[in-house]
Coordinates of C-alpha atoms in Angstrom, one line a residue:
Chain A
M180 CA 16.2 45.5 -89.3
S181 CA 17.1 43.0 -92.0
E182 CA 20.1 40.7 -91.6
A183 CA 20.8 39.9 -95.3
P184 CA 24.4 40.6 -96.1
T185 CA 23.6 43.2 -98.7
D186 CA 21.5 45.1 -96.2
L187 CA 24.2 44.8 -93.6
L188 CA 26.8 46.1 -96.0
Q189 CA 24.6 49.1 -96.9
Q190 CA 24.2 49.9 -93.3
R191 CA 28.0 49.5 -92.8
Y192 CA 29.1 51.6 -95.8
G193 CA 26.1 53.6 -96.8
S194 CA 24.0 52.9 -99.8
G195 CA 25.7 52.7 -103.2
A196 CA 29.2 52.1 -101.9
S197 CA 29.0 48.5 -100.7
P198 CA 31.8 46.1 -101.6
A199 CA 30.9 42.7 -103.0
V200 CA 31.6 40.1 -100.3
I201 CA 31.5 36.3 -100.1
D202 CA 28.6 35.3 -97.9
N203 CA 28.2 32.7 -95.2
P204 CA 26.6 32.6 -91.8
I205 CA 29.8 33.5 -89.9
I206 CA 30.6 36.4 -92.2
T207 CA 27.0 37.6 -91.9
A208 CA 27.3 37.5 -88.1
L209 CA 30.5 39.5 -88.1
L210 CA 29.0 42.1 -90.5
A211 CA 26.0 42.4 -88.1
H212 CA 28.0 43.7 -85.2
R213 CA 26.8 46.6 -83.3
S214 CA 27.9 47.9 -79.8
V215 CA 25.1 47.5 -77.3
R216 CA 24.7 50.2 -74.6
A217 CA 21.2 49.1 -73.2
Y218 CA 20.7 45.7 -71.5
L219 CA 17.9 43.7 -70.1
D220 CA 17.9 42.7 -66.5
R221 CA 18.1 39.0 -67.5
P222 CA 20.7 36.5 -66.3
L223 CA 23.1 35.0 -68.8
P224 CA 22.6 31.3 -69.8
E225 CA 24.5 28.8 -67.7
G226 CA 28.0 28.2 -69.1
T227 CA 28.2 31.6 -70.8
L228 CA 31.5 32.6 -69.1
E229 CA 33.2 29.2 -69.7
T230 CA 32.1 29.4 -73.4
L231 CA 33.4 32.9 -73.9
L232 CA 36.7 32.0 -72.2
A233 CA 37.1 28.9 -74.4
A234 CA 36.5 31.0 -77.5
A235 CA 39.0 33.6 -76.2
Q236 CA 41.7 31.0 -75.4
S237 CA 41.3 29.6 -78.9
A238 CA 42.5 32.8 -80.5
A239 CA 46.2 33.0 -81.5
T240 CA 48.7 34.0 -78.8
S241 CA 52.2 35.2 -79.5
S242 CA 54.8 32.4 -78.9
N243 CA 52.0 30.7 -76.9
L244 CA 52.8 33.0 -74.0
Q245 CA 49.2 33.4 -73.0
A246 CA 50.2 36.6 -71.2
W247 CA 46.6 37.6 -70.4
S248 CA 43.9 36.8 -67.9
L249 CA 40.2 37.4 -67.7
L250 CA 38.5 39.0 -64.7
A251 CA 34.8 38.5 -64.5
V252 CA 32.8 41.1 -62.6
A253 CA 29.2 40.4 -61.7
D254 CA 28.8 42.0 -58.3
P255 CA 26.5 45.0 -58.8
E256 CA 28.3 47.2 -56.3
R257 CA 31.7 46.6 -57.9
K258 CA 30.2 47.2 -61.4
A259 CA 28.6 50.4 -60.1
R260 CA 32.1 51.6 -58.8
L261 CA 33.7 50.7 -62.1
A262 CA 30.9 52.4 -64.1
T263 CA 31.7 55.6 -62.2
L264 CA 35.4 55.2 -62.7
A265 CA 34.8 54.7 -66.5
G266 CA 33.1 58.1 -66.9
N267 CA 29.6 57.2 -65.6
Q268 CA 28.8 54.5 -68.2
A269 CA 25.4 53.2 -66.9
H270 CA 25.5 50.2 -69.2
I271 CA 28.3 48.7 -67.1
L272 CA 25.9 48.5 -64.2
Q273 CA 23.0 47.4 -66.4
A274 CA 24.9 44.5 -68.1
P275 CA 25.0 41.3 -65.9
L276 CA 28.6 40.7 -66.7
L277 CA 31.6 42.9 -67.1
L278 CA 34.6 41.1 -68.5
V279 CA 37.9 42.8 -67.8
W280 CA 40.7 41.7 -70.1
L281 CA 44.1 41.8 -68.4
A282 CA 47.5 41.9 -69.9
D283 CA 49.3 39.6 -67.4
F284 CA 53.0 38.8 -67.1
S285 CA 52.6 38.0 -63.4
R286 CA 51.9 34.3 -64.1
I287 CA 55.2 33.8 -66.0
R288 CA 56.9 36.0 -63.4
R289 CA 55.8 33.7 -60.6
L290 CA 57.1 30.7 -62.6
A291 CA 60.4 32.4 -63.2
D292 CA 60.7 33.3 -59.5
L293 CA 60.3 29.6 -58.6
Q294 CA 63.3 28.9 -60.8
G295 CA 65.3 32.0 -59.9
A296 CA 65.1 33.0 -63.6
E297 CA 65.3 36.6 -65.0
L298 CA 62.7 38.0 -67.3
E299 CA 64.5 40.9 -68.9
A300 CA 62.3 41.1 -72.0
V301 CA 59.2 41.9 -69.9
D302 CA 60.6 45.4 -69.4
Y303 CA 60.3 46.3 -73.1
L304 CA 57.5 48.0 -74.9
D305 CA 57.2 45.1 -77.3
S306 CA 56.3 42.7 -74.5
F307 CA 53.7 45.1 -73.2
L308 CA 52.3 45.2 -76.7
V309 CA 52.3 41.4 -77.1
A310 CA 50.3 40.9 -73.9
S311 CA 47.9 43.8 -74.8
L312 CA 47.4 42.6 -78.3
D313 CA 46.9 39.0 -77.3
A314 CA 44.2 40.1 -74.8
A315 CA 42.5 42.0 -77.7
L316 CA 42.5 38.9 -80.0
A317 CA 41.1 36.9 -77.1
A318 CA 38.4 39.5 -76.3
Q319 CA 37.3 39.8 -79.9
N320 CA 36.8 36.0 -80.1
A321 CA 34.7 36.3 -76.9
A322 CA 32.7 39.2 -78.4
V323 CA 31.9 37.1 -81.5
A324 CA 31.0 34.1 -79.4
A325 CA 28.7 36.3 -77.2
E326 CA 26.9 37.7 -80.2
S327 CA 26.4 34.1 -81.6
L328 CA 24.5 33.4 -78.4
G329 CA 22.1 36.4 -78.9
L330 CA 24.0 38.5 -76.4
G331 CA 25.3 42.1 -76.9
T332 CA 28.6 43.6 -76.0
V333 CA 30.4 46.9 -75.8
Y334 CA 34.1 47.6 -75.2
I335 CA 35.0 49.9 -72.3
G336 CA 38.3 51.6 -73.1
A337 CA 37.5 54.1 -70.4
L338 CA 38.6 51.6 -67.8
R339 CA 42.0 53.2 -68.4
N340 CA 40.7 56.7 -67.6
R341 CA 41.4 56.3 -63.8
L342 CA 43.8 53.4 -64.1
S343 CA 45.1 53.6 -60.5
E344 CA 41.6 53.3 -59.0
V345 CA 40.6 50.5 -61.3
I346 CA 43.8 48.6 -60.5
E347 CA 43.1 49.0 -56.8
E348 CA 39.4 48.0 -57.2
L349 CA 40.4 44.8 -59.0
R350 CA 43.5 44.2 -56.7
L351 CA 45.8 43.7 -59.7
P352 CA 49.3 42.7 -58.8
P353 CA 52.4 44.1 -60.6
L354 CA 52.8 43.2 -64.2
V355 CA 49.0 43.1 -64.7
Y356 CA 46.8 45.9 -66.1
P357 CA 43.3 46.2 -67.5
V358 CA 43.5 46.6 -71.3
F359 CA 39.7 47.2 -71.5
G360 CA 36.4 46.0 -70.3
L361 CA 33.6 44.2 -72.3
C362 CA 30.0 44.4 -71.1
V363 CA 28.0 41.3 -71.9
G364 CA 24.2 40.9 -71.6
Y365 CA 20.9 40.6 -73.5
P366 CA 20.3 43.7 -75.6
D367 CA 17.2 45.7 -74.6
P368 CA 14.9 45.7 -77.6
V369 CA 13.4 48.9 -76.5
H370 CA 16.7 50.7 -77.3
P371 CA 18.0 48.7 -80.3
A372 CA 21.6 49.3 -81.3
A373 CA 22.3 50.2 -84.9
I374 CA 25.2 49.3 -87.2
K375 CA 27.5 52.2 -87.4
P376 CA 28.8 53.2 -90.8
R377 CA 32.6 53.0 -91.4
L378 CA 35.1 54.6 -93.7
P379 CA 34.9 53.3 -97.3
Q380 CA 37.2 50.4 -98.0
E381 CA 39.3 52.3 -100.6
L382 CA 40.5 54.7 -97.8
V383 CA 41.5 51.8 -95.4
L384 CA 43.0 49.4 -97.9
H385 CA 46.5 49.8 -99.4
R386 CA 48.1 47.4 -101.8
E387 CA 51.8 46.5 -101.7
T388 CA 52.9 49.8 -100.2
Y389 CA 51.2 52.6 -98.4
R390 CA 49.8 55.2 -100.7
V391 CA 47.4 58.0 -99.8
S392 CA 44.5 58.1 -102.2
P393 CA 44.3 61.3 -104.2
T394 CA 40.6 61.3 -103.6
E395 CA 40.9 60.9 -99.8
A396 CA 39.5 64.3 -98.8
G397 CA 36.4 63.9 -101.0
A398 CA 35.8 60.4 -99.8
I399 CA 36.0 61.5 -96.2
E400 CA 33.5 64.3 -96.9
R401 CA 31.1 61.7 -98.3
Y402 CA 31.6 59.6 -95.2
D403 CA 31.0 62.6 -93.0
R404 CA 27.6 63.0 -94.6
I405 CA 26.8 59.3 -94.3
L406 CA 27.7 59.4 -90.6
A407 CA 25.8 62.6 -90.0
D408 CA 22.7 61.1 -91.6
F409 CA 23.1 58.0 -89.4
Y410 CA 23.2 60.1 -86.2
R411 CA 20.2 62.0 -87.3
Q412 CA 18.2 58.8 -88.0
Q413 CA 19.2 57.6 -84.5
G414 CA 17.9 60.8 -83.0
L415 CA 21.4 61.8 -81.9
P416 CA 23.0 65.2 -82.2
S417 CA 24.4 65.4 -85.8
A418 CA 28.2 65.3 -86.0
N419 CA 30.6 64.5 -88.7
W420 CA 33.4 62.1 -88.4
S421 CA 36.3 64.5 -89.2
S422 CA 35.2 66.9 -86.4
Q423 CA 34.6 64.1 -83.9
A424 CA 38.0 62.4 -84.6
I425 CA 39.9 65.7 -84.4
E426 CA 37.9 66.7 -81.2
R427 CA 38.8 63.4 -79.6
L428 CA 42.5 63.9 -80.1
K429 CA 42.9 67.6 -80.1
K430 CA 44.0 68.3 -76.5
V431 CA 45.7 66.3 -73.8
E432 CA 42.6 66.9 -71.7
T433 CA 40.4 64.9 -74.1
L434 CA 42.2 61.8 -72.9
N435 CA 40.3 62.1 -69.6
G436 CA 43.1 60.9 -67.5
R437 CA 44.5 58.4 -69.9
E438 CA 47.5 60.7 -70.5
Q439 CA 48.8 59.3 -67.2
I440 CA 48.7 55.6 -68.1
G441 CA 52.4 55.5 -69.1
Q442 CA 53.4 56.7 -65.6
R443 CA 50.9 54.4 -63.9
L444 CA 52.0 51.4 -65.9
K445 CA 55.6 51.9 -64.8
K446 CA 54.4 51.7 -61.2
Q447 CA 52.8 48.5 -62.2
Q448 CA 56.3 47.3 -63.3
F449 CA 55.7 47.7 -67.0
E450 CA 58.9 49.6 -67.8
L451 CA 58.0 50.2 -71.4
L452 CA 61.7 50.4 -72.5
Chain B
M191 CA 40.3 15.2 -87.0
S192 CA 36.8 15.4 -85.6
E193 CA 35.2 18.8 -85.3
A194 CA 32.6 18.1 -82.6
P195 CA 32.8 20.6 -79.8
T196 CA 33.7 18.1 -77.2
D197 CA 36.6 16.8 -79.3
L198 CA 37.7 20.3 -80.0
L199 CA 37.7 21.1 -76.3
Q200 CA 39.6 18.0 -75.5
Q201 CA 42.3 19.0 -77.9
R202 CA 42.3 22.6 -76.5
Y203 CA 42.5 21.7 -72.8
G204 CA 43.6 18.0 -72.8
S205 CA 41.4 15.1 -72.0
G206 CA 39.6 15.2 -68.7
A207 CA 39.8 18.9 -68.1
S208 CA 37.3 20.3 -70.6
P209 CA 34.9 23.0 -69.6
A210 CA 31.2 22.6 -70.5
V211 CA 30.4 25.1 -73.2
I212 CA 27.3 26.2 -75.1
D213 CA 27.5 24.9 -78.6
N214 CA 26.6 26.5 -81.9
P215 CA 28.3 26.6 -85.3
I216 CA 30.1 29.9 -84.7
I217 CA 31.5 28.8 -81.3
T218 CA 32.5 25.5 -82.9
A219 CA 34.4 27.4 -85.6
L220 CA 36.2 29.6 -83.0
L221 CA 37.2 26.6 -80.9
A222 CA 38.6 24.9 -84.1
H223 CA 41.2 27.6 -84.7
R224 CA 44.7 26.5 -85.4
S225 CA 47.6 28.6 -86.8
V226 CA 48.6 27.4 -90.3
R227 CA 52.2 27.5 -91.4
A228 CA 52.0 25.4 -94.6
Y229 CA 49.9 26.7 -97.6
L230 CA 48.9 25.4 -101.0
D231 CA 49.9 27.3 -104.1
R232 CA 46.2 28.1 -104.8
P233 CA 44.7 31.5 -105.4
L234 CA 42.2 32.9 -103.1
P235 CA 38.5 33.2 -104.1
E236 CA 37.5 36.4 -105.8
G237 CA 36.3 38.9 -103.2
T238 CA 38.3 37.4 -100.3
L239 CA 40.2 40.7 -99.5
E240 CA 37.0 42.8 -99.6
T241 CA 35.2 40.2 -97.4
L242 CA 38.0 40.1 -94.8
L243 CA 38.2 43.9 -94.8
A244 CA 34.4 44.3 -94.3
A245 CA 34.5 41.8 -91.4
A246 CA 37.5 43.7 -90.0
Q247 CA 35.8 47.1 -90.2
S248 CA 32.7 45.6 -88.5
A249 CA 34.7 45.1 -85.3
A250 CA 34.4 47.7 -82.6
T251 CA 36.7 50.7 -82.8
S252 CA 37.4 53.1 -79.9
S253 CA 35.4 56.4 -80.3
N254 CA 34.9 55.3 -84.0
L255 CA 38.4 56.7 -84.6
Q256 CA 39.2 53.8 -87.1
A257 CA 42.9 54.6 -86.5
W258 CA 44.1 51.6 -88.5
S259 CA 44.7 50.6 -92.1
L260 CA 45.2 47.4 -93.9
L261 CA 48.1 46.8 -96.3
A262 CA 47.6 43.7 -98.6
V263 CA 50.9 42.2 -99.9
A264 CA 50.6 39.7 -102.7
D265 CA 53.8 40.4 -104.7
P266 CA 56.0 37.3 -104.3
E267 CA 59.3 39.4 -104.2
R268 CA 57.9 41.7 -101.5
K269 CA 56.7 38.7 -99.5
A270 CA 60.1 37.1 -99.9
R271 CA 61.8 40.2 -98.5
L272 CA 59.3 40.4 -95.6
A273 CA 59.7 36.7 -94.9
T274 CA 63.4 37.3 -94.5
L275 CA 62.9 40.3 -92.3
A276 CA 60.5 38.3 -90.1
G277 CA 63.2 35.7 -89.2
N278 CA 62.9 33.6 -92.3
Q279 CA 59.3 32.5 -92.0
A280 CA 58.8 30.6 -95.3
H281 CA 55.0 30.5 -94.9
I282 CA 54.9 34.3 -95.6
L283 CA 56.2 33.5 -99.1
Q284 CA 54.0 30.4 -99.5
A285 CA 50.7 32.1 -98.6
P286 CA 49.2 34.0 -101.5
L287 CA 48.3 37.0 -99.3
L288 CA 50.0 38.7 -96.4
L289 CA 47.8 41.2 -94.6
V290 CA 49.8 43.8 -92.7
W291 CA 47.6 45.5 -90.0
L292 CA 48.7 49.1 -89.5
A293 CA 48.1 51.4 -86.6
D294 CA 47.4 54.6 -88.4
F295 CA 47.0 58.1 -87.1
S296 CA 48.2 59.7 -90.4
R297 CA 44.7 59.8 -91.8
I298 CA 43.4 61.9 -89.0
R299 CA 46.6 63.9 -89.0
R300 CA 46.0 64.8 -92.7
L301 CA 42.5 65.9 -91.8
A302 CA 43.7 68.0 -88.9
D303 CA 46.4 69.6 -91.1
L304 CA 43.7 70.7 -93.6
Q305 CA 42.0 72.5 -90.7
G306 CA 45.2 73.7 -89.0
A307 CA 44.1 71.7 -85.9
E308 CA 46.4 70.3 -83.2
L309 CA 46.3 66.6 -82.2
E310 CA 48.1 66.6 -78.9
A311 CA 46.6 63.3 -77.7
V312 CA 48.3 61.4 -80.4
D313 CA 51.6 61.8 -78.6
Y314 CA 50.4 59.7 -75.6
L315 CA 50.9 56.0 -75.0
D316 CA 47.1 55.5 -74.7
S317 CA 46.5 56.7 -78.2
F318 CA 49.2 54.3 -79.5
L319 CA 47.5 51.6 -77.6
V320 CA 44.0 52.5 -79.0
A321 CA 45.2 52.3 -82.6
S322 CA 47.1 49.1 -82.0
L323 CA 44.2 47.4 -80.1
D324 CA 41.7 48.4 -82.7
A325 CA 43.9 47.0 -85.4
A326 CA 44.0 43.7 -83.4
L327 CA 40.2 43.6 -83.0
A328 CA 39.9 44.1 -86.8
A329 CA 42.5 41.5 -87.6
Q330 CA 40.9 38.9 -85.4
N331 CA 37.5 39.4 -87.2
A332 CA 39.4 39.0 -90.5
A333 CA 41.0 35.8 -89.2
V334 CA 37.6 34.4 -88.1
A335 CA 36.1 35.3 -91.5
A336 CA 39.1 33.7 -93.4
E337 CA 38.6 30.4 -91.5
S338 CA 34.9 30.5 -92.3
L339 CA 35.9 30.4 -96.0
G340 CA 38.1 27.4 -95.4
L341 CA 41.3 29.4 -95.4
G342 CA 44.1 29.2 -92.8
T343 CA 45.9 32.1 -91.1
V344 CA 48.9 32.7 -88.9
Y345 CA 49.9 36.0 -87.2
I346 CA 53.4 37.4 -87.8
G347 CA 54.5 39.4 -84.8
A348 CA 58.0 39.1 -86.1
L349 CA 57.2 41.9 -88.6
R350 CA 58.4 44.0 -85.6
N351 CA 61.8 42.3 -85.4
R352 CA 63.4 44.6 -87.9
L353 CA 60.9 47.4 -87.8
S354 CA 62.9 50.0 -89.7
E355 CA 63.3 47.8 -92.7
V356 CA 59.7 46.7 -92.7
I357 CA 58.6 50.4 -92.5
E358 CA 60.8 51.3 -95.4
E359 CA 59.7 48.2 -97.5
L360 CA 56.1 49.2 -97.0
R361 CA 56.8 52.9 -97.3
L362 CA 54.9 53.8 -94.2
P363 CA 54.6 57.5 -93.4
P364 CA 54.9 59.0 -89.9
L365 CA 52.2 58.0 -87.4
V366 CA 51.8 54.6 -89.1
Y367 CA 53.4 51.3 -88.0
P368 CA 52.8 47.6 -88.7
V369 CA 51.2 46.0 -85.6
F370 CA 51.6 42.5 -87.1
G371 CA 51.1 40.5 -90.2
L372 CA 48.5 37.8 -91.0
C373 CA 49.2 35.2 -93.6
V374 CA 46.1 34.0 -95.5
G375 CA 45.8 30.9 -97.8
Y376 CA 44.5 27.4 -98.3
P377 CA 46.1 25.1 -95.7
D378 CA 48.3 22.4 -97.2
P379 CA 46.5 19.1 -96.1
V380 CA 49.9 17.3 -96.3
H381 CA 51.0 19.3 -93.3
P382 CA 47.8 19.7 -91.3
A383 CA 47.9 22.1 -88.4
A384 CA 46.8 21.0 -85.0
I385 CA 44.9 22.6 -82.2
K386 CA 47.4 23.8 -79.6
P387 CA 46.5 23.1 -75.9
R388 CA 46.0 26.1 -73.7
L389 CA 46.3 26.8 -70.0
P390 CA 43.3 25.4 -67.9
Q391 CA 40.5 27.9 -67.5
E392 CA 40.9 28.1 -63.7
L393 CA 44.3 29.7 -64.1
V394 CA 43.2 32.3 -66.6
L395 CA 39.8 33.2 -65.0
H396 CA 39.5 35.5 -61.9
R397 CA 36.2 36.4 -60.3
E398 CA 35.5 39.9 -58.9
T399 CA 39.2 40.5 -58.0
Y400 CA 42.5 39.1 -59.0
R401 CA 43.5 36.1 -56.9
V402 CA 46.3 33.7 -57.6
S403 CA 45.1 30.1 -57.4
P404 CA 46.8 28.2 -54.5
T405 CA 47.0 25.3 -56.9
E406 CA 48.6 27.3 -59.7
A407 CA 52.0 25.6 -59.7
G408 CA 50.5 22.1 -59.8
A409 CA 48.1 23.1 -62.6
I410 CA 50.9 24.5 -64.7
E411 CA 52.9 21.2 -64.2
R412 CA 49.9 19.3 -65.6
Y413 CA 49.7 21.8 -68.5
D414 CA 53.4 21.4 -69.1
R415 CA 52.9 17.6 -69.5
I416 CA 49.8 18.1 -71.8
L417 CA 51.8 20.5 -74.0
A418 CA 54.9 18.2 -74.1
D419 CA 52.6 15.3 -75.1
F420 CA 51.2 17.5 -77.9
Y421 CA 54.6 18.3 -79.2
R422 CA 55.6 14.7 -79.2
Q423 CA 52.5 13.7 -81.1
Q424 CA 53.3 16.4 -83.6
G425 CA 56.8 15.0 -84.0
L426 CA 58.3 18.2 -82.7
P427 CA 61.0 18.5 -80.0
S428 CA 59.4 18.0 -76.7
A429 CA 59.3 21.2 -74.6
N430 CA 57.2 22.3 -71.6
W431 CA 55.4 25.6 -71.5
S432 CA 57.1 26.9 -68.4
S433 CA 60.6 26.6 -69.9
Q434 CA 59.4 27.9 -73.3
A435 CA 57.8 31.0 -71.7
I436 CA 60.7 31.8 -69.5
E437 CA 63.2 31.2 -72.4
R438 CA 61.2 33.6 -74.6
L439 CA 61.4 36.4 -72.0
K440 CA 64.7 35.7 -70.2
K441 CA 67.1 38.0 -72.0
V442 CA 66.8 41.2 -74.0
E443 CA 68.4 39.2 -76.9
T444 CA 65.4 36.9 -77.1
L445 CA 63.4 39.9 -78.4
N446 CA 65.3 39.5 -81.7
G447 CA 65.4 43.3 -82.4
R448 CA 62.1 44.1 -80.9
E449 CA 63.8 45.7 -77.9
Q450 CA 64.3 48.6 -80.3
I451 CA 60.7 49.3 -81.3
G452 CA 60.2 52.0 -78.7
Q453 CA 63.0 54.0 -80.2
R454 CA 61.9 53.3 -83.8
L455 CA 58.3 54.2 -83.1
K456 CA 59.5 57.6 -81.8
K457 CA 61.1 58.2 -85.1
Q458 CA 57.8 57.3 -86.6
Q459 CA 56.3 60.2 -84.5
F460 CA 54.7 58.0 -81.9
E461 CA 56.0 59.8 -78.9
L462 CA 54.5 57.3 -76.4
L463 CA 54.3 59.9 -73.6

């Protein structure tokens, strides 16, 4: 698989539809991202965790609140239990490291308790969002850093499927919840991951105000075909994006337990007002 | 300001407390992040927007839903109005480009409408979270790409302060909301931005399960001093992190209008169940 930017863009957008981008080694690395679901049984280089955390902490954080924490899981038995809880994702067990990104107001809560101070704002949806988003910015920096070391990653949103059990497994106190996981390990070259095509830029980009493109339906049909071709090339069951996206959101049941996170987060003292 | 990794880490963690990291040009670039709040009146290189969007779309997205959009604001009058709505942040007007990252289920809603399909799962908090987090992963890739081009960025969470007016200004349809903004432009070398110190790694990192460090209070006191020194060196009013964090979350009023986003999002048809 070639790593030249034009080739990467063709893989990302399908041939003939690539945007012209400014090229440098960092941008090339970002364009080359693929989610890795098959890992070698090979330990990580010494200092990997500290490096990924330093990259993560270098991301922006709202009002410097730093309302997130990182939980590193390497114990095979714990990873096996978490793999089961996350809908039997075998790569969680296979990867040497599972990073769990935590939204975390408990640190500031402990500080405030020492001073007898209230923290009324923590009860609001916006604060929940601030902590969750900051965890995401941090995680993405860590993912980019991991890939720069020749490692692969995949996000595990399914850590929210059975949120209660994951919270218990990780012994998370009130005001802490797992936003998602991130597997880290050396990609198995026997099962190479591919760059997944995305929607064309003209459907995602709006200028000045939000305007639905009059050619949206046709552009999505083209993308459906590009994605179906991609799945076929990968030896996967062919599916088009429209059907997949609708299927994923059609019924409450397709949330696989995540329909309950609002209730569970309230028990975790996120009031979400 | 030196850009050697050891110097960057000293700035990030304070002298004497730096973790040992693995070094390469991408990791060095991540460690060098600083939020830029003073921009030159200089246009962006041609292709910047397409490049940042390609980097953004290359980030992971949950179930390939791609439930986000990017709104690029360059019109000075619109930027001026948004600057006012975001608590008078002058750098929004100064920067040539404001990227507004939108959580967006309206695209899939339009597809489902064509097929007469339901989208029950969109009504749940988890879906709101998926779209918001994916927008954050995308934005962080764009921020990293921008910095690789010699540009500066700063996130604008305050776009949620007066959410109704921002939604109207940007003409966002139901199932779309602005997660945050990101200013992009050439940093003004007359007002250089500095690397802000962060909490020590031992307070942020947990292994296997969540455990509060018995030395947490002392470590935070040390960080309070590091941050107060930093503000003093920058000629800013000295403040320690503990007080700042508590002050930011103490009262509902310190949310500056964001206490209402839950209600406003429901009008935007995010039911947050």
